[in-house]
Amino acid sequence: MRNERTIILTLTLLLSLAALSAFGEATALAQCAMCKASAAGLDEAGTRNLNSAVLVLLCPPVAIFCAIFFVAYKHRKSANDF
């Protein structure tokens, strides 16, 4: 019963956050001023390189995030351990 309640609460929270982000201001979706200024003067190859750089900088935080959840998943306690 408690596990179902937690799942329902989590899903409700996630759906609420998704709805709020969908109806948020358009300026919140804009990129930072420095990236915008850099990309404004670039040609197609430069824009491709900038996008590649953003993806490279995104990899370490995603890897750390996934590693934390992997460790938490491996060391979780079952409901019968309490």
PDB file of C-alpha atoms in Angstrom, residues 37-51:
ATOM      1  CA  ALA A  37      26.336  35.925 -28.958  1.00  0.00           C
ATOM      2  CA  SER A  38      28.876  33.271 -29.955  1.00  0.00           C
ATOM      3  CA  ALA A  39      26.452  31.429 -32.213  1.00  0.00           C
ATOM      4  CA  ALA A  40      25.223  34.597 -33.917  1.00  0.00           C
ATOM      5  CA  GLY A  41      28.484  35.099 -35.775  1.00  0.00           C
ATOM      6  CA  LEU A  42      29.170  31.465 -36.669  1.00  0.00           C
ATOM      7  CA  ASP A  43      28.735  29.697 -39.966  1.00  0.00           C
ATOM      8  CA  GLU A  44      27.231  26.219 -40.265  1.00  0.00           C
ATOM      9  CA  ALA A  45      30.460  24.414 -39.370  1.00  0.00           C
ATOM     10  CA  GLY A  46      31.002  26.637 -36.341  1.00  0.00           C
ATOM     11  CA  THR A  47      27.461  26.025 -35.140  1.00  0.00           C
ATOM     12  CA  ARG A  48      28.005  22.277 -35.498  1.00  0.00           C
ATOM     13  CA  ASN A  49      31.204  22.562 -33.439  1.00  0.00           C
ATOM     14  CA  LEU A  50      29.403  24.583 -30.764  1.00  0.00           C
ATOM     15  CA  ASN A  51      26.680  21.935 -30.556  1.00  0.00           C
TER      16      ASN A  51
END
